[in-house]
Tab-separated table of C-alpha atoms in Angstrom:
chain	number	residue	atom	x	y	z
A	1	UNK	CA	0.000	0.000	0.000
A	2	UNK	CA	1.210	3.465	-0.796
A	3	UNK	CA	0.848	6.430	1.579
A	4	UNK	CA	-2.425	7.582	0.000
A	5	UNK	CA	-3.970	4.113	0.370
A	6	UNK	CA	-2.792	3.877	3.985
A	7	UNK	CA	-4.283	7.295	4.770
A	8	UNK	CA	-7.544	6.340	3.053
A	9	UNK	CA	-7.764	3.058	4.980
A	10	UNK	CA	-7.126	4.874	8.280
A	11	UNK	CA	-9.977	7.272	7.491
A	12	UNK	CA	-12.306	4.401	6.601
A	13	UNK	CA	-11.381	2.546	9.796
A	14	UNK	CA	-11.988	5.682	11.837
A	15	UNK	CA	-15.405	6.152	10.240
A	16	UNK	CA	-16.370	2.528	10.889
A	17	UNK	CA	-15.257	2.698	14.529
A	18	UNK	CA	-17.129	5.965	15.102
A	19	UNK	CA	-20.253	4.660	13.372
A	20	UNK	CA	-20.183	1.448	15.401
A	21	UNK	CA	-19.956	3.406	18.650
A	22	UNK	CA	-22.812	5.682	17.662
A	23	UNK	CA	-24.981	2.875	16.236
A	24	UNK	CA	-24.293	0.762	19.342
A	25	UNK	CA	-25.724	3.456	21.594
A	26	UNK	CA	-28.369	5.168	19.449
A	27	UNK	CA	-29.288	2.818	16.622
A	28	UNK	CA	-29.292	3.879	12.998
A	29	UNK	CA	-32.188	6.288	12.733
A	30	UNK	CA	-30.936	8.598	15.498
A	31	UNK	CA	-27.436	8.988	14.038
A	32	UNK	CA	-26.592	11.428	11.245
A	33	UNK	CA	-23.737	11.412	8.758
A	34	UNK	CA	-22.558	14.679	10.322
A	35	UNK	CA	-22.398	12.994	13.756
A	36	UNK	CA	-20.355	10.138	12.340
A	37	UNK	CA	-18.066	12.649	10.620
A	38	UNK	CA	-17.602	14.665	13.790
A	39	UNK	CA	-17.011	11.589	15.929
A	40	UNK	CA	-14.485	10.133	13.457
A	41	UNK	CA	-12.638	13.358	12.725
A	42	UNK	CA	-13.249	13.226	8.979
A	43	UNK	CA	-15.512	15.242	6.723
A	44	UNK	CA	-19.001	14.101	5.809
A	45	UNK	CA	-17.856	14.344	2.164
A	46	UNK	CA	-15.305	11.600	2.884
A	47	UNK	CA	-18.057	9.373	4.268
A	48	UNK	CA	-20.124	9.841	1.114
A	49	UNK	CA	-17.048	9.250	-1.064
A	50	UNK	CA	-16.092	6.024	0.704
A	51	UNK	CA	-19.497	4.540	1.523
A	52	UNK	CA	-22.053	6.319	-0.655
A	53	UNK	CA	-24.530	6.941	2.160
A	54	UNK	CA	-25.386	5.963	5.721
A	55	UNK	CA	-26.721	2.607	4.525
A	56	UNK	CA	-23.300	1.900	3.003
A	57	UNK	CA	-21.718	2.684	6.370
A	58	UNK	CA	-23.923	0.160	8.193
A	59	UNK	CA	-23.104	-2.487	5.583
A	60	UNK	CA	-19.407	-1.926	6.145
A	61	UNK	CA	-19.943	-2.011	9.921
A	62	UNK	CA	-21.646	-5.405	9.583
A	63	UNK	CA	-18.773	-6.629	7.408
A	64	UNK	CA	-16.297	-5.419	10.048
A	65	UNK	CA	-18.157	-7.212	12.847
A	66	UNK	CA	-18.421	-10.392	10.776
A	67	UNK	CA	-14.689	-10.525	9.847
A	68	UNK	CA	-13.812	-12.979	12.586
A	69	UNK	CA	-16.832	-15.121	11.766
A	70	UNK	CA	-15.884	-15.142	8.090
A	71	UNK	CA	-12.356	-16.244	8.969
A	72	UNK	CA	-13.568	-18.999	11.306
A	73	UNK	CA	-15.901	-20.378	8.659
A	74	UNK	CA	-13.287	-20.134	5.900
A	75	UNK	CA	-10.825	-22.002	8.143
A	76	UNK	CA	-13.333	-24.860	8.322
A	77	UNK	CA	-12.583	-25.630	4.678
A	78	UNK	CA	-9.013	-26.501	5.669
A	79	UNK	CA	-9.951	-28.779	8.572
A	80	UNK	CA	-9.480	-32.504	8.216
A	81	UNK	CA	-13.139	-33.434	8.735
A	82	UNK	CA	-15.861	-34.574	6.354
A	83	UNK	CA	-17.413	-32.004	4.076
A	84	UNK	CA	-20.796	-32.702	5.657
A	85	UNK	CA	-19.427	-31.773	9.081
A	86	UNK	CA	-17.797	-28.643	7.626
A	87	UNK	CA	-21.067	-27.584	6.026
A	88	UNK	CA	-23.129	-28.253	9.164
A	89	UNK	CA	-20.724	-26.185	11.244
A	90	UNK	CA	-20.685	-23.387	8.664
A	91	UNK	CA	-24.487	-23.297	8.532
A	92	UNK	CA	-24.667	-23.188	12.311
A	93	UNK	CA	-22.084	-20.425	12.654
A	94	UNK	CA	-23.653	-18.371	9.858
A	95	UNK	CA	-27.082	-18.695	11.477
A	96	UNK	CA	-26.056	-17.950	15.058
A	97	UNK	CA	-23.181	-15.473	14.912
A	98	UNK	CA	-24.938	-12.454	13.327
A	99	UNK	CA	-27.719	-12.785	15.915
A	100	UNK	CA	-25.172	-13.089	18.757
A	101	UNK	CA	-23.208	-10.059	17.571
A	102	UNK	CA	-26.373	-8.007	17.396
A	103	UNK	CA	-27.343	-8.871	20.967
A	104	UNK	CA	-23.831	-8.609	22.416
A	105	UNK	CA	-22.666	-5.469	20.683
A	106	UNK	CA	-25.668	-3.132	20.517
A	107	UNK	CA	-27.773	-1.399	23.173
A	108	UNK	CA	-31.468	-2.056	23.683
A	109	UNK	CA	-32.198	1.361	22.175
A	110	UNK	CA	-30.325	0.359	19.026
A	111	UNK	CA	-32.123	-3.000	18.921
A	112	UNK	CA	-35.488	-1.214	19.025
A	113	UNK	CA	-34.525	0.696	15.872
A	114	UNK	CA	-36.133	-1.585	13.268
A	115	UNK	CA	-34.426	0.202	10.372
A	116	UNK	CA	-31.058	-0.496	11.980
A	117	UNK	CA	-31.832	-4.145	12.752
A	118	UNK	CA	-33.193	-4.761	9.244
A	119	UNK	CA	-30.154	-3.151	7.569
A	120	UNK	CA	-27.757	-5.075	9.802
A	121	UNK	CA	-29.524	-8.387	9.104
A	122	UNK	CA	-29.601	-7.673	5.380
A	123	UNK	CA	-25.858	-6.962	5.391
A	124	UNK	CA	-25.088	-10.029	7.527
A	125	UNK	CA	-27.176	-12.125	5.129
A	126	UNK	CA	-25.114	-10.915	2.151
A	127	UNK	CA	-21.959	-11.953	4.006
A	128	UNK	CA	-23.532	-15.322	4.897
A	129	UNK	CA	-24.361	-15.896	1.228
A	130	UNK	CA	-20.776	-15.108	0.162
A	131	UNK	CA	-19.405	-17.536	2.752
A	132	UNK	CA	-21.788	-20.362	1.911
A	133	UNK	CA	-21.305	-19.955	-1.825
A	134	UNK	CA	-17.616	-20.779	-1.320
A	135	UNK	CA	-18.700	-23.920	0.566
A	136	UNK	CA	-21.101	-24.960	-2.178
A	137	UNK	CA	-18.426	-24.605	-4.848
A	138	UNK	CA	-15.961	-26.524	-2.684
A	139	UNK	CA	-18.517	-29.296	-2.134
A	140	UNK	CA	-19.098	-29.565	-5.868
A	141	UNK	CA	-15.369	-29.778	-6.586
A	142	UNK	CA	-15.013	-32.435	-3.898
A	143	UNK	CA	-17.930	-34.384	-5.393
A	144	UNK	CA	-20.008	-34.194	-2.204
A	145	UNK	CA	-22.599	-31.835	-3.672
A	146	UNK	CA	-24.281	-32.860	-6.909
A	147	UNK	CA	-22.666	-30.681	-9.583
A	148	UNK	CA	-25.784	-30.940	-11.755
A	149	UNK	CA	-27.636	-28.691	-9.292
A	150	UNK	CA	-26.785	-25.070	-9.987
A	151	UNK	CA	-25.115	-23.071	-7.242
A	152	UNK	CA	-27.885	-20.499	-7.684
A	153	UNK	CA	-30.561	-23.098	-6.850
A	154	UNK	CA	-28.620	-24.343	-3.829
A	155	UNK	CA	-28.210	-20.751	-2.612
A	156	UNK	CA	-31.931	-20.078	-3.046
A	157	UNK	CA	-32.662	-23.198	-1.002
A	158	UNK	CA	-30.259	-22.014	1.720
A	159	UNK	CA	-31.904	-18.568	1.608
A	160	UNK	CA	-35.220	-20.234	2.417
A	161	UNK	CA	-33.603	-21.953	5.399
A	162	UNK	CA	-32.109	-18.614	6.499
A	163	UNK	CA	-35.503	-16.898	6.297
A	164	UNK	CA	-36.902	-19.571	8.604
A	165	UNK	CA	-33.978	-19.103	10.999
A	166	UNK	CA	-34.514	-15.336	11.018
A	167	UNK	CA	-37.854	-15.891	12.756
A	168	UNK	CA	-36.352	-17.807	15.667
A	169	UNK	CA	-36.230	-15.649	18.751
A	170	UNK	CA	-34.195	-17.549	21.315
A	171	UNK	CA	-30.649	-18.827	21.448
A	172	UNK	CA	-32.033	-22.300	22.209
A	173	UNK	CA	-34.098	-22.217	19.006
A	174	UNK	CA	-30.985	-21.351	17.034
A	175	UNK	CA	-28.978	-24.152	18.615
A	176	UNK	CA	-31.491	-26.989	18.343
A	177	UNK	CA	-33.309	-26.040	15.184
A	178	UNK	CA	-30.160	-25.164	13.233
A	179	UNK	CA	-29.010	-28.759	13.667
A	180	UNK	CA	-32.394	-29.980	12.431
A	181	UNK	CA	-32.330	-27.627	9.429
A	182	UNK	CA	-28.817	-28.878	8.676
A	183	UNK	CA	-30.039	-32.472	8.609
A	184	UNK	CA	-32.879	-31.515	6.286
A	185	UNK	CA	-30.431	-29.737	3.999
A	186	UNK	CA	-28.062	-32.700	3.916
A	187	UNK	CA	-30.482	-35.623	3.925
A	188	UNK	CA	-33.938	-34.351	2.941
A	189	UNK	CA	-37.009	-35.745	4.656
A	190	UNK	CA	-36.249	-39.400	4.035
A	191	UNK	CA	-32.669	-40.173	3.058
A	192	UNK	CA	-29.242	-40.364	4.633
């Protein structure tokens, strides 16, 4: 990276950190671009240049929070376990972690901001899709997933499972039902 790129990345990091602090306490609706700019020490023009709008900032915040999760799931591909076990673990992590981060990181006021929660979940879902798509392609290359089924169809099927998971309210639901959804994904209603 050259000096300009380093400076740009520092500004972006500062904006993300400031936005996370403000979103954590106030939610999305009660935070302005000018507040984020003031809190991060950069101009509001820089925020628009880097992220487009406040929605772009929340997407990048979700990506930042999900970095560790993304790494953990990507590391699963290198583990010496069956692909089925890798996929079950990835599905479980991708279902539970965004929900956990939301509850652990943000205040109750922020969690009552439905615009914020919806944008965060939408962004986390995009990240989940990117992660799982890598798994699907890997499973096809390995011969574990039927290559005649398009990745798009598999992803749509997994999106349906994710929409069901999004309605679960408790941690216990996520833990027990994610395992059941995983079995349905892998084995269907009848087979093994």
